Short mmCIF file of N, CA and C in Angstrom, two decimals:
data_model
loop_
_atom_site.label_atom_id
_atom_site.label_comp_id
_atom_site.label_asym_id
_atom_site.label_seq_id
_atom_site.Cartn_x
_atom_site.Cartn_y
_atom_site.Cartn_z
N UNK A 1 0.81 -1.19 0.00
CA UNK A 1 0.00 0.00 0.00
C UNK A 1 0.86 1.27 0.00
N UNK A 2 1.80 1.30 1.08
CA UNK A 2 2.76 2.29 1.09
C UNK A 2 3.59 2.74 -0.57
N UNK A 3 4.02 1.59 -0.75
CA UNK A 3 4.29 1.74 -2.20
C UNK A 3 3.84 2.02 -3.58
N UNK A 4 2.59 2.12 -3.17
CA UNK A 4 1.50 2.81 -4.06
C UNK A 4 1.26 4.14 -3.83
N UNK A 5 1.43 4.46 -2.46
CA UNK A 5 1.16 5.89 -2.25
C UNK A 5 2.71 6.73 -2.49
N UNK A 6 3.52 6.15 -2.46
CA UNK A 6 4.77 6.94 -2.83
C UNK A 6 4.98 6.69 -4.46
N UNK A 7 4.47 5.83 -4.95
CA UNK A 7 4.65 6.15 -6.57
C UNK A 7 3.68 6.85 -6.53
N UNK A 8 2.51 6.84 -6.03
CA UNK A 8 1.34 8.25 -6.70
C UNK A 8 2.49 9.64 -6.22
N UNK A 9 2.57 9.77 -5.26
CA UNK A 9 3.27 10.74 -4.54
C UNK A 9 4.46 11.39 -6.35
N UNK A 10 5.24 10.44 -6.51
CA UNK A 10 6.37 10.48 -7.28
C UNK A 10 5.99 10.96 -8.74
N UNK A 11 5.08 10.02 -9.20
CA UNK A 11 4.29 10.47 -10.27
C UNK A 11 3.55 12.10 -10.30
N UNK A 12 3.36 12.47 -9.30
CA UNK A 12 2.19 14.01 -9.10
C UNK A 12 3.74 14.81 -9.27
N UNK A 13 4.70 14.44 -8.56
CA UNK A 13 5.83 15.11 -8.45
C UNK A 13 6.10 15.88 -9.91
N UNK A 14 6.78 14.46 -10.72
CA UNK A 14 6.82 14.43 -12.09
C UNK A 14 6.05 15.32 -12.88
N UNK A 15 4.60 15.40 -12.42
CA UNK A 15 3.60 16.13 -13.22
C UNK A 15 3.45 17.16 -12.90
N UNK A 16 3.94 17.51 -11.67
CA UNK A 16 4.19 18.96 -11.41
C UNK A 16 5.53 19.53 -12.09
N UNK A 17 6.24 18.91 -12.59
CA UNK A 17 7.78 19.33 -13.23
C UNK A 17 7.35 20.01 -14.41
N UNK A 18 6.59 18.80 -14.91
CA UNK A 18 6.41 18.93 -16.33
C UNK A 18 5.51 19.72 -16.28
N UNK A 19 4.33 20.48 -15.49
CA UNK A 19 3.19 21.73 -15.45
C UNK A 19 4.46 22.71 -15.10
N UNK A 20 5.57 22.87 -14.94
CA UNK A 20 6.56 23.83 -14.66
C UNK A 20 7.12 24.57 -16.43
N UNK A 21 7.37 23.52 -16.64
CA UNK A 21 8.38 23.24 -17.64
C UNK A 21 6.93 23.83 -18.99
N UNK A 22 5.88 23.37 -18.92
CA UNK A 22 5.12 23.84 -20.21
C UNK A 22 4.78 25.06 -20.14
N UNK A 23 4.43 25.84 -18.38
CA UNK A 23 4.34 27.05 -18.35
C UNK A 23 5.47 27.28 -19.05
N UNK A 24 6.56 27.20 -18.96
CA UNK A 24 8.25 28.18 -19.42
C UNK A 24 7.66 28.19 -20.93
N UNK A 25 7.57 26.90 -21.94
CA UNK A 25 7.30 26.63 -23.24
C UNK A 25 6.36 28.05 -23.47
N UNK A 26 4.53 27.90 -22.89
CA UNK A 26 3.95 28.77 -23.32
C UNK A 26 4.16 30.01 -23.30
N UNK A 27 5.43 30.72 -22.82
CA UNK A 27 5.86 31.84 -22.50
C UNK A 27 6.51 32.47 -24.27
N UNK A 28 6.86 31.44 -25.00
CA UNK A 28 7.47 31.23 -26.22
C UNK A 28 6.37 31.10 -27.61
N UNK A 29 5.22 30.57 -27.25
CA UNK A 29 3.95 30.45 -27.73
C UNK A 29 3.69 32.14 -27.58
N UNK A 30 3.10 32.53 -29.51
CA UNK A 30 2.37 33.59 -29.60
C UNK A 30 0.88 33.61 -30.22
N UNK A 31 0.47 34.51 -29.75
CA UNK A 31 -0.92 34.58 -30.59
C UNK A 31 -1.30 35.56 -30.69
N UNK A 32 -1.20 35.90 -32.62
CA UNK A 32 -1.72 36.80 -32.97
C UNK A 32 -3.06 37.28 -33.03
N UNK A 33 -3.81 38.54 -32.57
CA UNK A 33 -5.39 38.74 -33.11
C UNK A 33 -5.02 40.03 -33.45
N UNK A 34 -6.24 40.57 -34.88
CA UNK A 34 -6.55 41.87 -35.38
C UNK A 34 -7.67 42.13 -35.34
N UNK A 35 -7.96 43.64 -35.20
CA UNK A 35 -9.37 44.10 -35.49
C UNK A 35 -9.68 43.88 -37.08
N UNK A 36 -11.26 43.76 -37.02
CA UNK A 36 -11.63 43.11 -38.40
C UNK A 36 -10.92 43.67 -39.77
N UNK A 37 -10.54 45.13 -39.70
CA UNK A 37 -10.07 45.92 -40.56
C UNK A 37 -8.63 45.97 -40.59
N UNK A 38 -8.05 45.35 -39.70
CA UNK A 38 -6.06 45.18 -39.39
C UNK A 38 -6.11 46.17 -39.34
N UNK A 39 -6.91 47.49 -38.74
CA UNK A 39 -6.16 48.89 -37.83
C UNK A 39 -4.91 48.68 -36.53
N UNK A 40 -5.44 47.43 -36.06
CA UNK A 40 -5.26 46.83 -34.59
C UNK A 40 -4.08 45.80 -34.79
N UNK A 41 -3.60 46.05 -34.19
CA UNK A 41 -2.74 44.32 -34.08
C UNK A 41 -1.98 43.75 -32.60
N UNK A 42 -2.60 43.13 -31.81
CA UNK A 42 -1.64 42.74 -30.74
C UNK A 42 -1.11 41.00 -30.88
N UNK A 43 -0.27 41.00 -30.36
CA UNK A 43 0.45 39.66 -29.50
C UNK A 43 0.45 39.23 -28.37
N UNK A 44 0.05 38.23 -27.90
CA UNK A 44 0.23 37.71 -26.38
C UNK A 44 1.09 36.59 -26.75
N UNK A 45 1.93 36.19 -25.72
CA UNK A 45 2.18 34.41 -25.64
C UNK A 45 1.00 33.91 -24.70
N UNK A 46 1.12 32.53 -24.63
CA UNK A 46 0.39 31.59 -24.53
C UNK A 46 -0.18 31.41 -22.98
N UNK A 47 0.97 32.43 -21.71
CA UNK A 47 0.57 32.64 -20.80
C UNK A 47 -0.54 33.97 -20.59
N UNK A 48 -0.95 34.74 -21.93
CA UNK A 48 -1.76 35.69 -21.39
C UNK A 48 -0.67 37.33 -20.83
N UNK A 49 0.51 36.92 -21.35
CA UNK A 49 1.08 38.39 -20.97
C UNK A 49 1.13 39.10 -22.94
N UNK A 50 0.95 40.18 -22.64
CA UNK A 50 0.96 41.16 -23.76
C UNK A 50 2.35 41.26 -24.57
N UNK A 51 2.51 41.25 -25.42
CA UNK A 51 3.76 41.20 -26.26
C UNK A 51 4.17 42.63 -26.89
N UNK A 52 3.31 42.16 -27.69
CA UNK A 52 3.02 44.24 -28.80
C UNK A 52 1.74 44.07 -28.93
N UNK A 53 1.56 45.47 -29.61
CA UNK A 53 0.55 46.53 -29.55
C UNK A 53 0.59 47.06 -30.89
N UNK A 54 -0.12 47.12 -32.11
CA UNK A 54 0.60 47.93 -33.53
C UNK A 54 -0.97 48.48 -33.59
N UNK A 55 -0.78 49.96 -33.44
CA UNK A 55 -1.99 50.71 -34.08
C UNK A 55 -1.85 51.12 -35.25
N UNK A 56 -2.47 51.47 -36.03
CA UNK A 56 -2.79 52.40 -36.98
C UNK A 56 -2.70 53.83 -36.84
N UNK A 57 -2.26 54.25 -37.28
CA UNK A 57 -2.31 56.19 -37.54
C UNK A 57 -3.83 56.80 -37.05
N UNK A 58 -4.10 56.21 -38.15
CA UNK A 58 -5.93 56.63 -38.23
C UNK A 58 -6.69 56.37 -37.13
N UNK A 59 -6.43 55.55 -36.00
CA UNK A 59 -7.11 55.37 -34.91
C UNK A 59 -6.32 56.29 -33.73
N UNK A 60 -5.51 57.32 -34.16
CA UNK A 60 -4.92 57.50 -32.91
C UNK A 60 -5.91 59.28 -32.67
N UNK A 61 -6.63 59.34 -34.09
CA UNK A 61 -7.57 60.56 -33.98
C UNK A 61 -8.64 60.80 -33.07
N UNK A 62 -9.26 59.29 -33.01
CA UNK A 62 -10.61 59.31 -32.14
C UNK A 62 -10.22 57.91 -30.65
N UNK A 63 -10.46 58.62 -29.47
CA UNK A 63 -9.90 58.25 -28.29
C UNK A 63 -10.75 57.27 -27.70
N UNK A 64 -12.02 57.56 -28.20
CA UNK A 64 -13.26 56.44 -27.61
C UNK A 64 -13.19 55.19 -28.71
N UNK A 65 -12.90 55.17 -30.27
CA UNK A 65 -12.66 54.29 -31.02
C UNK A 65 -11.43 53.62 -31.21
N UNK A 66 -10.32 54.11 -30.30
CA UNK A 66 -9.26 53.21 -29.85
C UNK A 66 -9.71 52.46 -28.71
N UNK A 67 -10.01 52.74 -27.77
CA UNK A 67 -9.96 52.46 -26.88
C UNK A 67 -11.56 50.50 -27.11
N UNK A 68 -12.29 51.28 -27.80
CA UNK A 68 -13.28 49.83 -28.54
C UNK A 68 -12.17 49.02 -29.49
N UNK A 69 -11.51 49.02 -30.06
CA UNK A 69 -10.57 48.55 -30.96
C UNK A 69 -9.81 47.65 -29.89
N UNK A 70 -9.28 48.29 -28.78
CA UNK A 70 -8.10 47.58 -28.25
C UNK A 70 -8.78 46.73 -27.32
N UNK A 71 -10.09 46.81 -26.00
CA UNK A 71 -11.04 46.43 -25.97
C UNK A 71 -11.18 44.77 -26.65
N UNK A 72 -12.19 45.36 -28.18
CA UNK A 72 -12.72 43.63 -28.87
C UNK A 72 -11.22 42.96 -28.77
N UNK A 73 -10.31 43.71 -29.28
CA UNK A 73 -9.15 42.91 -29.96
C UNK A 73 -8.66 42.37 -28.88
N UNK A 74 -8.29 42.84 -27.76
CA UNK A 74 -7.35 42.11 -26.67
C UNK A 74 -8.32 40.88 -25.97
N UNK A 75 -9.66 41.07 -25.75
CA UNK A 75 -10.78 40.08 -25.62
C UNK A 75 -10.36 38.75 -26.33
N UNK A 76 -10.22 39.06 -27.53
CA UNK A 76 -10.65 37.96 -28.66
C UNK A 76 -9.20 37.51 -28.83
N UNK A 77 -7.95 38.43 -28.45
CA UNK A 77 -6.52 37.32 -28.01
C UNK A 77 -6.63 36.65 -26.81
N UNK A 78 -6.75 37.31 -25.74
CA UNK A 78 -7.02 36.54 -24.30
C UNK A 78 -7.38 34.87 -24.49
N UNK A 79 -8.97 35.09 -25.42
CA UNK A 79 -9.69 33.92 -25.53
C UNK A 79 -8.78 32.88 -26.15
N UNK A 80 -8.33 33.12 -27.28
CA UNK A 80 -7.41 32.20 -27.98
C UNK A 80 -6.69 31.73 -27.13
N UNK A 81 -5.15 32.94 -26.79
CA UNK A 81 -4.30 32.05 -25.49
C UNK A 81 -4.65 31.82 -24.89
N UNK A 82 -5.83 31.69 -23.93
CA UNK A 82 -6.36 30.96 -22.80
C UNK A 82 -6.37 29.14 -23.16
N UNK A 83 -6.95 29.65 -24.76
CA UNK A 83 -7.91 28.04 -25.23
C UNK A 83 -6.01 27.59 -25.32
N UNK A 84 -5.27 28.02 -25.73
CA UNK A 84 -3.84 27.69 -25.81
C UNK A 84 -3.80 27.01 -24.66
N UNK A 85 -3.40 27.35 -23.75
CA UNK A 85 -3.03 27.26 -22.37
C UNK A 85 -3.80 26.29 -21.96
N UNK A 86 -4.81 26.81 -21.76
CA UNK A 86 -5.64 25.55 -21.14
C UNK A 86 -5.39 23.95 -21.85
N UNK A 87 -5.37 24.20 -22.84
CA UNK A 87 -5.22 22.60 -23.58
C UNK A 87 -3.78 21.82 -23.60
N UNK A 88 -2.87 22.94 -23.39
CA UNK A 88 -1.64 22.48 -23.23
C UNK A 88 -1.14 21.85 -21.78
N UNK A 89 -1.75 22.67 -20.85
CA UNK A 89 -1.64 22.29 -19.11
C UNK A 89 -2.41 20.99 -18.97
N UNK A 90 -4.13 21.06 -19.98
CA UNK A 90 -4.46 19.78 -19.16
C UNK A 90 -4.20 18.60 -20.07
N UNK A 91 -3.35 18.71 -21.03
CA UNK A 91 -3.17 17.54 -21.46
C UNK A 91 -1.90 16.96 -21.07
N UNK A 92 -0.95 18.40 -20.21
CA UNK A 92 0.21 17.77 -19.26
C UNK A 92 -0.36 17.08 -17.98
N UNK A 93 -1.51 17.82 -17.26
CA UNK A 93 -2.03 17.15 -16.08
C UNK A 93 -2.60 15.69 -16.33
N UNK A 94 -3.48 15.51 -17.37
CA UNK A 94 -4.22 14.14 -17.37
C UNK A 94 -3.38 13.52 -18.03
N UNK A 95 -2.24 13.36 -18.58
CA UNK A 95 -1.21 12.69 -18.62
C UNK A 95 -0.42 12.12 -17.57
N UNK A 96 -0.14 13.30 -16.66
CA UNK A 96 0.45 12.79 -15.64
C UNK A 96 -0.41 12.20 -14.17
N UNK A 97 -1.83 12.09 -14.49
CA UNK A 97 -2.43 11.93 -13.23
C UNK A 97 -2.21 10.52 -12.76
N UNK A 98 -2.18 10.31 -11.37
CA UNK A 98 -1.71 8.22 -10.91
C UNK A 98 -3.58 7.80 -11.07
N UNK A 99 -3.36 6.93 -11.52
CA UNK A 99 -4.71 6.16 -11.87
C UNK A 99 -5.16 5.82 -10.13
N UNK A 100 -6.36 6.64 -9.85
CA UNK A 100 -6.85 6.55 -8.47
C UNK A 100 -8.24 6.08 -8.51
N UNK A 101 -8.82 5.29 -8.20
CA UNK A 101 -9.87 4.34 -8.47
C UNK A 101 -11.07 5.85 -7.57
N UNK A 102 -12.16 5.78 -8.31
CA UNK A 102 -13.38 6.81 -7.97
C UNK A 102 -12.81 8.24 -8.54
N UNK A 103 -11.32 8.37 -9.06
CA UNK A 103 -11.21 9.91 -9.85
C UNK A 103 -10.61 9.54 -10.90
N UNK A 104 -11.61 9.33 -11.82
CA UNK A 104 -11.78 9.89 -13.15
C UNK A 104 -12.65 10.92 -13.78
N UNK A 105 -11.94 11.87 -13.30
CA UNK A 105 -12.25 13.36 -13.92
C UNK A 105 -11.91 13.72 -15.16
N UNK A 106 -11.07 13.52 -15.70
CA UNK A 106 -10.25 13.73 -16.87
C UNK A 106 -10.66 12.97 -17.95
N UNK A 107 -12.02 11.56 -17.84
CA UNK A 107 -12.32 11.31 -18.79
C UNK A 107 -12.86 11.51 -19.61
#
């Protein structure tokens, strides 16, 4: 029994290395989004931090229509790297989970 609970133990270990190690990866992961018209352009990596920012000229006239521009656009990157992220972490977690009889969550 003991020896089951120290390989689960060892195994979570492991899977915590490797949830270490993919955060670092997604840091390297980018994702581009534009406003529908490419006035807009930002970058995030895959953790959700901001990269660049590329406006347009023409939007720097009206202060309430930048500010909707950067708004949809940073929304609609967030969402992407999130869906990034998220799929990359839990396919490191349910990879690494110890087969525990009554948790199967991950199926």
């Amino acid at each position: 029994m003991f020896g089951d609970i120290m390989g689960m133990m060892g195994k979570l270990k492991e899977t915590q290395q490797k949830i270490e190690e993919t955060k670092k990866r997604l840091d390297t992961v980018l994702v581009d989004e534009q406003s529908n018209d490419g006035l807009l352009k930002v970058t995030l990596n895959a953790n959700r931090k901001i990269k660049s920012i590329e406006i347009d000229e023409s939007l720097l006239q009206d202060k309430e229509q930048l500010e909707d521009y950067l708004i949809l656009t940073l929304n609609k990157a967030i969402e992407k790297a999130t869906n990034v992220n998220e799929a990359e972490l839990g396919a490191v977690a349910k990879d690494g989970m110890p087969n525990i009889p009554g948790m199967d969550m991950f199926k």
